[in-house]
Amino acid sequence: MTLFIRHTSASLTIQENADPTVLDDLMTALDRLAPENAGWRHDTEGPDDMPAHIKTMLTGSSLHIPVLNAELTLGTWQAIYLIEHRTRPHRREIVLQFLGSTG
Amino acid sequence: MTLFIRHTSASLTIQENADPTVLDDLMTALDRLAPENAGWRHDTEGPDDMPAHIKTMLTGSSLHIPVLNAELTLGTWQAIYLIEHRTRPHRREIVLQFLGSTG
Amino acid sequence: MTLFIRHTSASLTIQENADPTVLDDLMTALDRLAPENAGWRHDTEGPDDMPAHIKTMLTGSSLHIPVLNAELTLGTWQAIYLIEHRTRPHRREIVLQFLGSTG
């Protein structure tokens, strides 16, 4: 199954589904890799805009997870996350595509 | 549809298709994440070679974009980019694969 | 063909298959992007745990490589790598999925 996000400032990732501090740390890591106020030229939409594009590029717009016996083959600790990289909430659209046989 | 780039120093990404300063800033961000002359061991092909491999690893070799009614489901602001990470132009090959039914 | 790794602290990437110093440098680059002892909140499993999650997020959990005439369309210098991001070896599971026609 493919998940595809139709935006350039929000992204999809697979990460740990248990300890919420992992998610906090992942956001901290992305903030360090793509900080605000780092001399970006593109800033008309605010200081969070360009970092959001960079974070999307680094994490990706699509996921592909094989399906076996009608279930995603996610590992025990894997969960699917949509990461909103803008400061204010946005409405986001994801396309889900199933390819293969249902037999 | 899948796009796959057959190289290790150029990559594919989906990013904003409007303001060209976004692309400039994305390249700046990659330069900061994978700088030249940062003590890389692999430098026989020049200082831009190892950063190009790192940038390729961080951005990715393939894209998967669902097709609906014979059109890519790209969002309003999404465009497909091939990023050349070497300083000098190279000839690059991309494989396009369409999977599914045309009915 | 899709490869999917069922873990959140190991990942898949396509990179150069020749000079082993490229792989060394890629690991160095990831260590610099996701250093240990950088104030991560999630550290119950040791200092290498949170960096492993970050590196997995940055490099990715799946690869998709088109097949043509029963062969992967990998370029001359491309090889598939499973990157173990934890310090101690772990047993890892990958799901391989082939979609398409064999005719």
PDB file of C-alpha atoms in Angstrom:
ATOM      1  CA  MET A   1       0.000   0.000   0.000  1.00  0.00           C
ATOM      2  CA  THR A   2       1.214   3.449  -0.865  1.00  0.00           C
ATOM      3  CA  LEU A   3       0.483   6.591   1.127  1.00  0.00           C
ATOM      4  CA  PHE A   4       1.196   9.871  -0.618  1.00  0.00           C
ATOM      5  CA  ILE A   5       0.864  13.323   0.935  1.00  0.00           C
ATOM      6  CA  ARG A   6      -0.119  16.117  -1.448  1.00  0.00           C
ATOM      7  CA  HIS A   7       1.832  18.908   0.285  1.00  0.00           C
ATOM      8  CA  THR A   8       5.331  20.366   0.477  1.00  0.00           C
ATOM      9  CA  SER A   9       5.343  21.381   4.135  1.00  0.00           C
ATOM     10  CA  ALA A  10       4.046  18.205   5.778  1.00  0.00           C
ATOM     11  CA  SER A  11       5.404  14.710   5.384  1.00  0.00           C
ATOM     12  CA  LEU A  12       4.986  11.036   6.180  1.00  0.00           C
ATOM     13  CA  THR A  13       7.255   8.824   8.236  1.00  0.00           C
ATOM     14  CA  ILE A  14       7.244   5.484   9.999  1.00  0.00           C
ATOM     15  CA  GLN A  15       8.465   5.612  13.559  1.00  0.00           C
ATOM     16  CA  GLU A  16       8.200   4.180  17.025  1.00  0.00           C
ATOM     17  CA  ASN A  17       4.658   3.858  18.348  1.00  0.00           C
ATOM     18  CA  ALA A  18       5.352   3.521  22.077  1.00  0.00           C
ATOM     19  CA  ASP A  19       7.290   6.155  24.025  1.00  0.00           C
ATOM     20  CA  PRO A  20       6.013   9.656  23.091  1.00  0.00           C
ATOM     21  CA  THR A  21       9.382  11.200  23.967  1.00  0.00           C
ATOM     22  CA  VAL A  22      10.723   9.613  20.762  1.00  0.00           C
ATOM     23  CA  LEU A  23       8.359  11.827  18.770  1.00  0.00           C
ATOM     24  CA  ASP A  24       9.388  14.881  20.790  1.00  0.00           C
ATOM     25  CA  ASP A  25      13.045  14.143  20.108  1.00  0.00           C
ATOM     26  CA  LEU A  26      12.407  13.570  16.400  1.00  0.00           C
ATOM     27  CA  MET A  27      10.824  17.022  16.196  1.00  0.00           C
ATOM     28  CA  THR A  28      13.770  18.500  18.110  1.00  0.00           C
ATOM     29  CA  ALA A  29      16.157  16.813  15.682  1.00  0.00           C
ATOM     30  CA  LEU A  30      14.327  18.241  12.668  1.00  0.00           C
ATOM     31  CA  ASP A  31      14.327  21.705  14.275  1.00  0.00           C
ATOM     32  CA  ARG A  32      18.098  21.462  14.656  1.00  0.00           C
ATOM     33  CA  LEU A  33      18.604  20.280  11.074  1.00  0.00           C
ATOM     34  CA  ALA A  34      16.312  22.964   9.640  1.00  0.00           C
ATOM     35  CA  PRO A  35      16.270  25.867  12.094  1.00  0.00           C
ATOM     36  CA  GLU A  36      14.164  28.981  11.767  1.00  0.00           C
ATOM     37  CA  ASN A  37      15.884  32.323  11.208  1.00  0.00           C
ATOM     38  CA  ALA A  38      18.874  30.728   9.527  1.00  0.00           C
ATOM     39  CA  GLY A  39      19.127  33.214   6.701  1.00  0.00           C
ATOM     40  CA  TRP A  40      16.584  31.597   4.372  1.00  0.00           C
ATOM     41  CA  ARG A  41      15.614  33.705   1.361  1.00  0.00           C
ATOM     42  CA  HIS A  42      12.050  32.343   1.227  1.00  0.00           C
ATOM     43  CA  ASP A  43      10.312  33.834   4.257  1.00  0.00           C
ATOM     44  CA  THR A  44       7.199  35.600   3.020  1.00  0.00           C
ATOM     45  CA  GLU A  45       4.909  33.109   4.763  1.00  0.00           C
ATOM     46  CA  GLY A  46       6.757  33.327   8.081  1.00  0.00           C
ATOM     47  CA  PRO A  47       9.882  31.871   9.693  1.00  0.00           C
ATOM     48  CA  ASP A  48       8.399  28.348   9.914  1.00  0.00           C
ATOM     49  CA  ASP A  49       7.752  28.073   6.174  1.00  0.00           C
ATOM     50  CA  MET A  50      11.197  27.334   4.744  1.00  0.00           C
ATOM     51  CA  PRO A  51      12.138  24.932   7.585  1.00  0.00           C
ATOM     52  CA  ALA A  52       8.889  23.086   6.794  1.00  0.00           C
ATOM     53  CA  HIS A  53       9.969  22.581   3.167  1.00  0.00           C
ATOM     54  CA  ILE A  54      13.406  21.332   4.240  1.00  0.00           C
ATOM     55  CA  LYS A  55      11.937  18.906   6.782  1.00  0.00           C
ATOM     56  CA  THR A  56       9.544  17.584   4.140  1.00  0.00           C
ATOM     57  CA  MET A  57      12.443  16.998   1.745  1.00  0.00           C
ATOM     58  CA  LEU A  58      14.403  15.135   4.435  1.00  0.00           C
ATOM     59  CA  THR A  59      11.561  12.900   5.575  1.00  0.00           C
ATOM     60  CA  GLY A  60       9.620  12.287   2.379  1.00  0.00           C
ATOM     61  CA  SER A  61       6.232  12.494   0.720  1.00  0.00           C
ATOM     62  CA  SER A  62       5.342   8.834   0.305  1.00  0.00           C
ATOM     63  CA  LEU A  63       5.463   5.548   2.178  1.00  0.00           C
ATOM     64  CA  HIS A  64       5.176   2.083   0.746  1.00  0.00           C
ATOM     65  CA  ILE A  65       4.195  -0.742   3.064  1.00  0.00           C
ATOM     66  CA  PRO A  66       3.637  -4.253   1.707  1.00  0.00           C
ATOM     67  CA  VAL A  67       0.346  -5.936   2.595  1.00  0.00           C
ATOM     68  CA  LEU A  68       0.268  -9.629   3.488  1.00  0.00           C
ATOM     69  CA  ASN A  69      -2.915 -11.544   4.291  1.00  0.00           C
ATOM     70  CA  ALA A  70      -4.894  -8.305   4.286  1.00  0.00           C
ATOM     71  CA  GLU A  71      -2.652  -6.671   6.896  1.00  0.00           C
ATOM     72  CA  LEU A  72       0.089  -4.077   6.661  1.00  0.00           C
ATOM     73  CA  THR A  73       3.427  -5.750   7.401  1.00  0.00           C
ATOM     74  CA  LEU A  74       4.413  -3.063   9.919  1.00  0.00           C
ATOM     75  CA  GLY A  75       6.804  -4.239  12.616  1.00  0.00           C
ATOM     76  CA  THR A  76       5.860  -4.373  16.292  1.00  0.00           C
ATOM     77  CA  TRP A  77       7.163  -0.879  17.029  1.00  0.00           C
ATOM     78  CA  GLN A  78       6.248   0.813  13.767  1.00  0.00           C
ATOM     79  CA  ALA A  79       3.486   3.372  13.359  1.00  0.00           C
ATOM     80  CA  ILE A  80       2.646   5.703  10.487  1.00  0.00           C
ATOM     81  CA  TYR A  81       2.866   9.428  11.214  1.00  0.00           C
ATOM     82  CA  LEU A  82       1.833  12.498   9.298  1.00  0.00           C
ATOM     83  CA  ILE A  83       4.197  15.264  10.426  1.00  0.00           C
ATOM     84  CA  GLU A  84       2.814  18.779  10.244  1.00  0.00           C
ATOM     85  CA  HIS A  85       5.866  21.010   9.802  1.00  0.00           C
ATOM     86  CA  ARG A  86       4.045  24.353   9.857  1.00  0.00           C
ATOM     87  CA  THR A  87       3.415  26.014  13.207  1.00  0.00           C
ATOM     88  CA  ARG A  88      -0.301  26.541  12.632  1.00  0.00           C
ATOM     89  CA  PRO A  89      -2.537  23.548  11.833  1.00  0.00           C
ATOM     90  CA  HIS A  90      -3.326  22.953   8.167  1.00  0.00           C
ATOM     91  CA  ARG A  91      -5.825  20.726   6.456  1.00  0.00           C
ATOM     92  CA  ARG A  92      -3.810  17.926   4.761  1.00  0.00           C
ATOM     93  CA  GLU A  93      -4.724  15.397   2.102  1.00  0.00           C
ATOM     94  CA  ILE A  94      -3.256  11.919   1.753  1.00  0.00           C
ATOM     95  CA  VAL A  95      -3.815   9.583  -1.194  1.00  0.00           C
ATOM     96  CA  LEU A  96      -3.981   5.889  -0.333  1.00  0.00           C
ATOM     97  CA  GLN A  97      -3.337   3.418  -3.098  1.00  0.00           C
ATOM     98  CA  PHE A  98      -3.634  -0.321  -2.917  1.00  0.00           C
ATOM     99  CA  LEU A  99      -1.896  -2.250  -5.694  1.00  0.00           C
ATOM    100  CA  GLY A 100      -2.034  -5.992  -6.070  1.00  0.00           C
ATOM    101  CA  SER A 101      -4.455  -8.842  -5.920  1.00  0.00           C
ATOM    102  CA  THR A 102      -7.167  -9.288  -3.316  1.00  0.00           C
ATOM    103  CA  GLY A 103      -7.516 -12.989  -4.096  1.00  0.00           C
TER     104      GLY A 103
ATOM    105  CA  MET B   1       3.867   5.677 -10.849  1.00  0.00           C
ATOM    106  CA  THR B   2       7.397   5.109  -9.668  1.00  0.00           C
ATOM    107  CA  LEU B   3      10.404   7.205 -10.653  1.00  0.00           C
ATOM    108  CA  PHE B   4      13.789   5.712  -9.891  1.00  0.00           C
ATOM    109  CA  ILE B   5      17.142   7.426 -10.442  1.00  0.00           C
ATOM    110  CA  ARG B   6      20.019   5.126 -11.302  1.00  0.00           C
ATOM    111  CA  HIS B   7      22.767   7.149  -9.589  1.00  0.00           C
ATOM    112  CA  THR B   8      24.304   7.710  -6.166  1.00  0.00           C
ATOM    113  CA  SER B   9      25.109  11.412  -6.476  1.00  0.00           C
ATOM    114  CA  ALA B  10      21.826  12.756  -7.808  1.00  0.00           C
ATOM    115  CA  SER B  11      18.382  12.290  -6.316  1.00  0.00           C
ATOM    116  CA  LEU B  12      14.662  12.856  -6.705  1.00  0.00           C
ATOM    117  CA  THR B  13      12.387  14.960  -4.543  1.00  0.00           C
ATOM    118  CA  ILE B  14       8.956  16.532  -4.602  1.00  0.00           C
ATOM    119  CA  GLN B  15       8.920  20.172  -3.652  1.00  0.00           C
ATOM    120  CA  GLU B  16       7.288  23.523  -4.154  1.00  0.00           C
ATOM    121  CA  ASN B  17       6.796  24.537  -7.772  1.00  0.00           C
ATOM    122  CA  ALA B  18       6.262  28.263  -7.364  1.00  0.00           C
ATOM    123  CA  ASP B  19       8.824  30.511  -5.672  1.00  0.00           C
ATOM    124  CA  PRO B  20      12.348  29.684  -6.975  1.00  0.00           C
ATOM    125  CA  THR B  21      13.912  30.913  -3.729  1.00  0.00           C
ATOM    126  CA  VAL B  22      12.540  27.750  -2.099  1.00  0.00           C
ATOM    127  CA  LEU B  23      14.808  25.697  -4.352  1.00  0.00           C
ATOM    128  CA  ASP B  24      17.769  27.949  -3.572  1.00  0.00           C
ATOM    129  CA  ASP B  25      17.161  27.543   0.147  1.00  0.00           C
ATOM    130  CA  LEU B  26      16.786  23.755  -0.182  1.00  0.00           C
ATOM    131  CA  MET B  27      20.209  23.601  -1.848  1.00  0.00           C
ATOM    132  CA  THR B  28      21.635  25.828   0.892  1.00  0.00           C
ATOM    133  CA  ALA B  29      20.151  23.524   3.522  1.00  0.00           C
ATOM    134  CA  LEU B  30      21.716  20.456   1.885  1.00  0.00           C
ATOM    135  CA  ASP B  31      25.076  22.237   1.660  1.00  0.00           C
ATOM    136  CA  ARG B  32      24.910  22.913   5.382  1.00  0.00           C
ATOM    137  CA  LEU B  33      23.943  19.317   6.209  1.00  0.00           C
ATOM    138  CA  ALA B  34      26.651  17.852   3.976  1.00  0.00           C
ATOM    139  CA  PRO B  35      29.406  20.440   3.649  1.00  0.00           C
ATOM    140  CA  GLU B  36      32.500  20.128   1.481  1.00  0.00           C
ATOM    141  CA  ASN B  37      35.904  19.904   3.146  1.00  0.00           C
ATOM    142  CA  ALA B  38      34.461  18.373   6.315  1.00  0.00           C
ATOM    143  CA  GLY B  39      37.110  15.715   6.703  1.00  0.00           C
ATOM    144  CA  TRP B  40      35.565  13.107   4.396  1.00  0.00           C
ATOM    145  CA  ARG B  41      37.812  10.152   3.610  1.00  0.00           C
ATOM    146  CA  HIS B  42      36.364   9.650   0.120  1.00  0.00           C
ATOM    147  CA  ASP B  43      37.650  12.604  -1.906  1.00  0.00           C
ATOM    148  CA  THR B  44      39.399  11.211  -4.961  1.00  0.00           C
ATOM    149  CA  GLU B  45      36.761  12.635  -7.300  1.00  0.00           C
ATOM    150  CA  GLY B  46      36.831  16.098  -5.733  1.00  0.00           C
ATOM    151  CA  PRO B  47      35.380  17.867  -2.702  1.00  0.00           C
ATOM    152  CA  ASP B  48      31.832  17.778  -4.094  1.00  0.00           C
ATOM    153  CA  ASP B  49      31.747  13.980  -4.434  1.00  0.00           C
ATOM    154  CA  MET B  50      31.160  12.808  -0.870  1.00  0.00           C
ATOM    155  CA  PRO B  51      28.638  15.570  -0.085  1.00  0.00           C
ATOM    156  CA  ALA B  52      26.754  14.426  -3.201  1.00  0.00           C
ATOM    157  CA  HIS B  53      26.470  10.879  -1.823  1.00  0.00           C
ATOM    158  CA  ILE B  54      25.254  12.160   1.545  1.00  0.00           C
ATOM    159  CA  LYS B  55      22.658  14.431  -0.040  1.00  0.00           C
ATOM    160  CA  THR B  56      21.429  11.547  -2.182  1.00  0.00           C
ATOM    161  CA  MET B  57      21.040   9.363   0.907  1.00  0.00           C
ATOM    162  CA  LEU B  58      19.086  12.102   2.700  1.00  0.00           C
ATOM    163  CA  THR B  59      16.720  12.890  -0.153  1.00  0.00           C
ATOM    164  CA  GLY B  60      16.221   9.521  -1.822  1.00  0.00           C
ATOM    165  CA  SER B  61      16.451   7.587  -5.066  1.00  0.00           C
ATOM    166  CA  SER B  62      12.809   6.910  -5.821  1.00  0.00           C
ATOM    167  CA  LEU B  63       9.428   8.603  -5.753  1.00  0.00           C
ATOM    168  CA  HIS B  64       6.043   6.968  -5.831  1.00  0.00           C
ATOM    169  CA  ILE B  65       3.059   9.042  -6.898  1.00  0.00           C
ATOM    170  CA  PRO B  66      -0.375   7.444  -7.251  1.00  0.00           C
ATOM    171  CA  VAL B  67      -2.187   7.971 -10.547  1.00  0.00           C
ATOM    172  CA  LEU B  68      -5.920   8.651 -10.589  1.00  0.00           C
ATOM    173  CA  ASN B  69      -7.967   9.087 -13.764  1.00  0.00           C
ATOM    174  CA  ALA B  70      -4.773   9.092 -15.833  1.00  0.00           C
ATOM    175  CA  GLU B  71      -3.236  11.963 -13.857  1.00  0.00           C
ATOM    176  CA  LEU B  72      -0.578  12.097 -11.180  1.00  0.00           C
ATOM    177  CA  THR B  73      -2.195  13.014  -7.866  1.00  0.00           C
ATOM    178  CA  LEU B  74       0.363  15.735  -7.155  1.00  0.00           C
ATOM    179  CA  GLY B  75      -0.907  18.555  -4.950  1.00  0.00           C
ATOM    180  CA  THR B  76      -1.280  22.127  -6.181  1.00  0.00           C
ATOM    181  CA  TRP B  77       2.201  23.147  -5.044  1.00  0.00           C
ATOM    182  CA  GLN B  78       4.055  19.921  -5.748  1.00  0.00           C
ATOM    183  CA  ALA B  79       6.556  19.440  -8.544  1.00  0.00           C
ATOM    184  CA  ILE B  80       9.023  16.641  -9.228  1.00  0.00           C
ATOM    185  CA  TYR B  81      12.704  17.587  -9.163  1.00  0.00           C
ATOM    186  CA  LEU B  82      15.860  15.773 -10.125  1.00  0.00           C
ATOM    187  CA  ILE B  83      18.605  17.254  -7.945  1.00  0.00           C
ATOM    188  CA  GLU B  84      22.106  17.137  -9.400  1.00  0.00           C
ATOM    189  CA  HIS B  85      24.438  17.058  -6.408  1.00  0.00           C
ATOM    190  CA  ARG B  86      27.732  17.151  -8.306  1.00  0.00           C
ATOM    191  CA  THR B  87      29.177  20.542  -9.266  1.00  0.00           C
ATOM    192  CA  ARG B  88      29.637  19.685 -12.941  1.00  0.00           C
ATOM    193  CA  PRO B  89      26.634  18.552 -15.020  1.00  0.00           C
ATOM    194  CA  HIS B  90      26.237  14.803 -15.487  1.00  0.00           C
ATOM    195  CA  ARG B  91      24.044  12.767 -17.777  1.00  0.00           C
ATOM    196  CA  ARG B  92      21.422  11.093 -15.551  1.00  0.00           C
ATOM    197  CA  GLU B  93      19.027   8.232 -16.171  1.00  0.00           C
ATOM    198  CA  ILE B  94      15.593   7.828 -14.578  1.00  0.00           C
ATOM    199  CA  VAL B  95      13.417   4.711 -14.823  1.00  0.00           C
ATOM    200  CA  LEU B  96       9.678   5.340 -14.970  1.00  0.00           C
ATOM    201  CA  GLN B  97       7.394   2.514 -14.021  1.00  0.00           C
ATOM    202  CA  PHE B  98       3.644   2.474 -14.234  1.00  0.00           C
ATOM    203  CA  LEU B  99       1.913  -0.248 -12.233  1.00  0.00           C
ATOM    204  CA  GLY B 100      -1.813  -0.831 -12.239  1.00  0.00           C
ATOM    205  CA  SER B 101      -4.719  -1.041 -14.573  1.00  0.00           C
ATOM    206  CA  THR B 102      -5.406   1.324 -17.434  1.00  0.00           C
ATOM    207  CA  GLY B 103      -9.065   0.323 -17.605  1.00  0.00           C
TER     208      GLY B 103
ATOM    209  CA  MET C   1      10.270  -4.516  -6.303  1.00  0.00           C
ATOM    210  CA  THR C   2       9.711  -3.067  -2.864  1.00  0.00           C
ATOM    211  CA  LEU C   3      11.934  -3.676   0.153  1.00  0.00           C
ATOM    212  CA  PHE C   4      10.477  -2.729   3.506  1.00  0.00           C
ATOM    213  CA  ILE C   5      12.306  -2.914   6.833  1.00  0.00           C
ATOM    214  CA  ARG C   6      10.126  -3.658   9.864  1.00  0.00           C
ATOM    215  CA  HIS C   7      12.117  -1.616  12.386  1.00  0.00           C
ATOM    216  CA  THR C   8      12.505   1.953  13.635  1.00  0.00           C
ATOM    217  CA  SER C   9      16.251   1.900  14.356  1.00  0.00           C
ATOM    218  CA  ALA C  10      17.587   0.388  11.140  1.00  0.00           C
ATOM    219  CA  SER C  11      16.952   1.563   7.603  1.00  0.00           C
ATOM    220  CA  LEU C  12      17.439   0.913   3.912  1.00  0.00           C
ATOM    221  CA  THR C  13      19.361   3.000   1.416  1.00  0.00           C
ATOM    222  CA  ILE C  14      20.846   2.755  -2.045  1.00  0.00           C
ATOM    223  CA  GLN C  15      24.434   3.870  -2.248  1.00  0.00           C
ATOM    224  CA  GLU C  16      27.761   3.421  -3.944  1.00  0.00           C
ATOM    225  CA  ASN C  17      28.973  -0.177  -4.171  1.00  0.00           C
ATOM    226  CA  ALA C  18      32.672   0.395  -4.842  1.00  0.00           C
ATOM    227  CA  ASP C  19      34.868   2.419  -2.484  1.00  0.00           C
ATOM    228  CA  PRO C  20      34.194   1.366   1.148  1.00  0.00           C
ATOM    229  CA  THR C  21      35.273   4.804   2.418  1.00  0.00           C
ATOM    230  CA  VAL C  22      31.996   6.136   1.014  1.00  0.00           C
ATOM    231  CA  LEU C  23      30.125   3.971   3.510  1.00  0.00           C
ATOM    232  CA  ASP C  24      32.415   5.110   6.336  1.00  0.00           C
ATOM    233  CA  ASP C  25      31.777   8.726   5.444  1.00  0.00           C
ATOM    234  CA  LEU C  26      28.010   8.179   5.203  1.00  0.00           C
ATOM    235  CA  MET C  27      28.038   6.780   8.740  1.00  0.00           C
ATOM    236  CA  THR C  28      30.131   9.750   9.896  1.00  0.00           C
ATOM    237  CA  ALA C  29      27.651  12.110   8.267  1.00  0.00           C
ATOM    238  CA  LEU C  30      24.714  10.448  10.041  1.00  0.00           C
ATOM    239  CA  ASP C  31      26.581  10.603  13.349  1.00  0.00           C
ATOM    240  CA  ARG C  32      27.053  14.333  12.865  1.00  0.00           C
ATOM    241  CA  LEU C  33      23.388  14.870  11.937  1.00  0.00           C
ATOM    242  CA  ALA C  34      22.122  12.778  14.868  1.00  0.00           C
ATOM    243  CA  PRO C  35      24.805  12.831  17.560  1.00  0.00           C
ATOM    244  CA  GLU C  36      24.659  10.901  20.808  1.00  0.00           C
ATOM    245  CA  ASN C  37      24.419  12.812  24.077  1.00  0.00           C
ATOM    246  CA  ALA C  38      22.696  15.770  22.453  1.00  0.00           C
ATOM    247  CA  GLY C  39      20.093  16.228  25.116  1.00  0.00           C
ATOM    248  CA  TRP C  40      17.577  13.674  23.847  1.00  0.00           C
ATOM    249  CA  ARG C  41      14.727  12.912  26.241  1.00  0.00           C
ATOM    250  CA  HIS C  42      14.385   9.280  25.104  1.00  0.00           C
ATOM    251  CA  ASP C  43      17.500   7.549  26.433  1.00  0.00           C
ATOM    252  CA  THR C  44      16.332   4.551  28.480  1.00  0.00           C
ATOM    253  CA  GLU C  45      17.817   2.097  25.986  1.00  0.00           C
ATOM    254  CA  GLY C  46      21.179   3.846  25.839  1.00  0.00           C
ATOM    255  CA  PRO C  47      22.744   6.849  24.088  1.00  0.00           C
ATOM    256  CA  ASP C  48      22.640   5.164  20.653  1.00  0.00           C
ATOM    257  CA  ASP C  49      18.863   4.622  20.708  1.00  0.00           C
ATOM    258  CA  MET C  50      17.471   8.054  19.873  1.00  0.00           C
ATOM    259  CA  PRO C  51      20.130   8.781  17.218  1.00  0.00           C
ATOM    260  CA  ALA C  52      19.107   5.457  15.638  1.00  0.00           C
ATOM    261  CA  HIS C  53      15.484   6.615  15.347  1.00  0.00           C
ATOM    262  CA  ILE C  54      16.533   9.943  13.829  1.00  0.00           C
ATOM    263  CA  LYS C  55      18.834   8.263  11.299  1.00  0.00           C
ATOM    264  CA  THR C  56      16.044   5.882  10.328  1.00  0.00           C
ATOM    265  CA  MET C  57      13.678   8.798   9.764  1.00  0.00           C
ATOM    266  CA  LEU C  58      16.261  10.588   7.595  1.00  0.00           C
ATOM    267  CA  THR C  59      17.161   7.594   5.426  1.00  0.00           C
ATOM    268  CA  GLY C  60      13.879   5.708   5.187  1.00  0.00           C
ATOM    269  CA  SER C  61      12.130   2.393   5.721  1.00  0.00           C
ATOM    270  CA  SER C  62      11.406   1.319   2.161  1.00  0.00           C
ATOM    271  CA  LEU C  63      13.020   1.194  -1.250  1.00  0.00           C
ATOM    272  CA  HIS C  64      11.304   0.748  -4.572  1.00  0.00           C
ATOM    273  CA  ILE C  65      13.365  -0.437  -7.516  1.00  0.00           C
ATOM    274  CA  PRO C  66      11.704  -1.161 -10.851  1.00  0.00           C
ATOM    275  CA  VAL C  67      12.382  -4.566 -12.418  1.00  0.00           C
ATOM    276  CA  LEU C  68      12.967  -4.883 -16.157  1.00  0.00           C
ATOM    277  CA  ASN C  69      13.540  -8.189 -17.950  1.00  0.00           C
ATOM    278  CA  ALA C  70      13.756  -9.979 -14.598  1.00  0.00           C
ATOM    279  CA  GLU C  71      16.543  -7.708 -13.320  1.00  0.00           C
ATOM    280  CA  LEU C  72      16.582  -4.820 -10.890  1.00  0.00           C
ATOM    281  CA  THR C  73      17.265  -1.606 -12.788  1.00  0.00           C
ATOM    282  CA  LEU C  74      20.008  -0.545 -10.380  1.00  0.00           C
ATOM    283  CA  GLY C  75      22.662   1.695 -11.910  1.00  0.00           C
ATOM    284  CA  THR C  76      26.291   0.636 -12.262  1.00  0.00           C
ATOM    285  CA  TRP C  77      27.345   2.102  -8.926  1.00  0.00           C
ATOM    286  CA  GLN C  78      24.201   1.399  -6.944  1.00  0.00           C
ATOM    287  CA  ALA C  79      23.930  -1.214  -4.204  1.00  0.00           C
ATOM    288  CA  ILE C  80      21.243  -1.846  -1.609  1.00  0.00           C
ATOM    289  CA  TYR C  81      22.264  -1.435   2.037  1.00  0.00           C
ATOM    290  CA  LEU C  82      20.570  -2.234   5.306  1.00  0.00           C
ATOM    291  CA  ILE C  83      21.990   0.244   7.818  1.00  0.00           C
ATOM    292  CA  GLU C  84      22.047  -0.936  11.429  1.00  0.00           C
ATOM    293  CA  HIS C  85      21.864   2.234  13.501  1.00  0.00           C
ATOM    294  CA  ARG C  86      22.159   0.608  16.934  1.00  0.00           C
ATOM    295  CA  THR C  87      25.635  -0.039  18.356  1.00  0.00           C
ATOM    296  CA  ARG C  88      25.019  -3.705  19.129  1.00  0.00           C
ATOM    297  CA  PRO C  89      23.923  -6.071  16.340  1.00  0.00           C
ATOM    298  CA  HIS C  90      20.184  -6.781  16.090  1.00  0.00           C
ATOM    299  CA  ARG C  91      18.230  -9.344  14.159  1.00  0.00           C
ATOM    300  CA  ARG C  92      16.360  -7.449  11.408  1.00  0.00           C
ATOM    301  CA  GLU C  93      13.491  -8.420   9.144  1.00  0.00           C
ATOM    302  CA  ILE C  94      12.903  -7.142   5.627  1.00  0.00           C
ATOM    303  CA  VAL C  95       9.761  -7.731   3.567  1.00  0.00           C
ATOM    304  CA  LEU C  96      10.326  -8.138  -0.170  1.00  0.00           C
ATOM    305  CA  GLN C  97       7.387  -7.562  -2.454  1.00  0.00           C
ATOM    306  CA  PHE C  98       7.259  -8.071  -6.169  1.00  0.00           C
ATOM    307  CA  LEU C  99       4.383  -6.368  -7.968  1.00  0.00           C
ATOM    308  CA  GLY C 100       3.703  -6.719 -11.659  1.00  0.00           C
ATOM    309  CA  SER C 101       3.549  -9.284 -14.370  1.00  0.00           C
ATOM    310  CA  THR C 102       6.056 -12.065 -14.891  1.00  0.00           C
ATOM    311  CA  GLY C 103       4.973 -12.597 -18.499  1.00  0.00           C
TER     312      GLY C 103
END
